Short mmCIF file of C-alpha atoms in Angstrom, two decimals:
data_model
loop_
_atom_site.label_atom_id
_atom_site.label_comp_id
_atom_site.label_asym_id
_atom_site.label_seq_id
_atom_site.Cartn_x
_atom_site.Cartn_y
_atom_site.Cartn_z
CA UNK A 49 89.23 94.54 88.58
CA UNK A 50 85.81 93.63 87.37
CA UNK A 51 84.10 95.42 84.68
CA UNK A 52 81.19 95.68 87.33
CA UNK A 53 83.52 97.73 90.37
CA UNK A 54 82.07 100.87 91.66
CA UNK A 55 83.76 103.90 90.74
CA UNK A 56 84.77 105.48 94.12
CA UNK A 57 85.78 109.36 93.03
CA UNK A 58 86.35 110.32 96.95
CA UNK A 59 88.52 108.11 98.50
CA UNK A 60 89.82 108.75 101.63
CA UNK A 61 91.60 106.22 103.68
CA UNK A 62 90.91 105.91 107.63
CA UNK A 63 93.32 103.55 108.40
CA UNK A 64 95.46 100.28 107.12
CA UNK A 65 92.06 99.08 105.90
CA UNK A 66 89.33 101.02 106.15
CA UNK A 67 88.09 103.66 103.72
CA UNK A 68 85.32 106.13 103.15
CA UNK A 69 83.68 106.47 99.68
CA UNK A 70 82.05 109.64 100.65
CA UNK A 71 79.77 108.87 103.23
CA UNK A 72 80.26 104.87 102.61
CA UNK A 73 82.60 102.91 104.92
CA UNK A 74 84.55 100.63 102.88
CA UNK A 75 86.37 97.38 104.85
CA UNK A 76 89.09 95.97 102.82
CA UNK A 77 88.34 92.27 102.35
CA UNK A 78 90.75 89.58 104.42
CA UNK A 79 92.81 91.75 106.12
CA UNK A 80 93.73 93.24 109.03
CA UNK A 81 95.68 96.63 109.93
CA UNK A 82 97.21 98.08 113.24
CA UNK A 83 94.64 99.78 115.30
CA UNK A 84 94.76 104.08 115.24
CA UNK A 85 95.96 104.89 118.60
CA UNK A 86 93.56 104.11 121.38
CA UNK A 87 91.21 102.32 118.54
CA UNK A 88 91.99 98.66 119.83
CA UNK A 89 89.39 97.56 122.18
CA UNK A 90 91.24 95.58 125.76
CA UNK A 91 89.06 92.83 124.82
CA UNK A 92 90.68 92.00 121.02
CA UNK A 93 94.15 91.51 119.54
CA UNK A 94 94.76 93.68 117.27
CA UNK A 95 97.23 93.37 114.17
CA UNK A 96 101.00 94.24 115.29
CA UNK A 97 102.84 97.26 113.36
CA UNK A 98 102.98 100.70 112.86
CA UNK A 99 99.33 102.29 112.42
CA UNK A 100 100.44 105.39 111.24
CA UNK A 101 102.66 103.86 108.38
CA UNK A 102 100.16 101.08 107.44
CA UNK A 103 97.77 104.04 107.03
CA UNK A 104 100.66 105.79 104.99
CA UNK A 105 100.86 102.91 102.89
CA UNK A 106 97.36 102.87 101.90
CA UNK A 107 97.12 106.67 100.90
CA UNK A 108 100.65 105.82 98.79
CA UNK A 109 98.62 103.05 97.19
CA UNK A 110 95.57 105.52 95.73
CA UNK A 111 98.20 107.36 93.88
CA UNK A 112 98.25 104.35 91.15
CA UNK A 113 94.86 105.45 90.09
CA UNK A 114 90.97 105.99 90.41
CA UNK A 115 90.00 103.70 92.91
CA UNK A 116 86.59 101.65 92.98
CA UNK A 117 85.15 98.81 94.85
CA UNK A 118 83.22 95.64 94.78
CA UNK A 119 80.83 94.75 97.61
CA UNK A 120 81.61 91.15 98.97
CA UNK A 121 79.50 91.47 102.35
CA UNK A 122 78.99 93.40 105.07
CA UNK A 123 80.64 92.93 108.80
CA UNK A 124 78.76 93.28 111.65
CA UNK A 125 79.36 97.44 111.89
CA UNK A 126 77.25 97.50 109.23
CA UNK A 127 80.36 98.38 106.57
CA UNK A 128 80.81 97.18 104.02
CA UNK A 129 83.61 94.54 103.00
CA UNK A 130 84.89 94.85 100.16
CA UNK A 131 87.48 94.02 97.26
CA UNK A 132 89.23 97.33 96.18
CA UNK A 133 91.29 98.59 93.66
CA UNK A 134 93.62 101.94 92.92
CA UNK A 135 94.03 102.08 89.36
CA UNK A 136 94.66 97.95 88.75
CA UNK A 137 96.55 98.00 91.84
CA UNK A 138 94.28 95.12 94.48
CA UNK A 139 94.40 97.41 97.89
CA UNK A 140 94.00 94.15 100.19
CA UNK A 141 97.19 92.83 98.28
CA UNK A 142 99.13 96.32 98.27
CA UNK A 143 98.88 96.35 102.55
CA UNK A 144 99.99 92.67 103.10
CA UNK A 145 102.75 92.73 100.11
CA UNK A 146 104.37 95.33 101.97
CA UNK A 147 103.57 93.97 105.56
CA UNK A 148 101.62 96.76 106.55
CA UNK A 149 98.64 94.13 107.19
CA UNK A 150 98.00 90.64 107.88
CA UNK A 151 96.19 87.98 106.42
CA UNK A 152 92.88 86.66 108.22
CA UNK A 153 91.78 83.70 106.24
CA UNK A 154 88.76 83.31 108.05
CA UNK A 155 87.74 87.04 107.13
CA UNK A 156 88.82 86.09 103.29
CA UNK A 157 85.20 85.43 101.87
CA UNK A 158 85.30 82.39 99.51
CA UNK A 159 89.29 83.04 99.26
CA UNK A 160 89.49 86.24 96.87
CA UNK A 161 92.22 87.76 98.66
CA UNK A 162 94.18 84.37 99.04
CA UNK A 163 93.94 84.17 94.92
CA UNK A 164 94.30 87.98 94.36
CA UNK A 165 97.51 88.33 95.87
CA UNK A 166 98.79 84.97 94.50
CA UNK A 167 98.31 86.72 91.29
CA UNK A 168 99.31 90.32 91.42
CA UNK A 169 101.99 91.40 90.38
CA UNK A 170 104.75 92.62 93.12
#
């Protein structure tokens, strides 16, 4: 985590990827979670899985600590994307390490996530 991450002291998690920072929507960076019933548009293919345990999985996840963010970009929504942490725990990494998420290379700005989860620890 960088020394520069914003503290985030209200986390709340939406779904697999996707959380608010009080009023702040926060997209996890190269990843992609199972649509929230009836949230997967007839026009896109959304991520296969469970929804409700990929969101279970990221609620587990803030339990290793305070969780904070750094912005990478913003997606057209007008979110932003981001690289997040609970604790030293890399929340992109935590979802696809336990296959509650998939990889999207071509959301993975510059490759973070690809190096991230190469390095963190299992």
């Amino acid at each position: 985590m960088p020394l520069d991450a914003i503290p985030c002291p209200s986390a709340y998690v939406v779904d697999g990827d996707t959380l608010r920072c009080g009023s702040i929507r926060l997209r996890l960076l190269g990843i992609d979670a199972p649509e929230l019933p009836g949230h997967c548009a007839r026009n896109r293919q959304c991520a296969p899985g469970d929804a409700i345990a990929s969101k279970g999985s990221l609620i587990d996840a803030l339990r290793n600590g305070r969780v904070s963010y750094s912005i990478v970009t913003t997606d057209r929504f007008g979110r932003y994307v981001v690289m997040a942490w609970a604790g030293r725990a890399n929340l992109s990494c935590w979802q696809l390490q336990r296959a509650q998420a998939i990889y999207k290379p071509r959301w993975d700005d510059g490759g973070l996530i690809a190096t991230a989860c190469v390095k963190a620890p299992k």
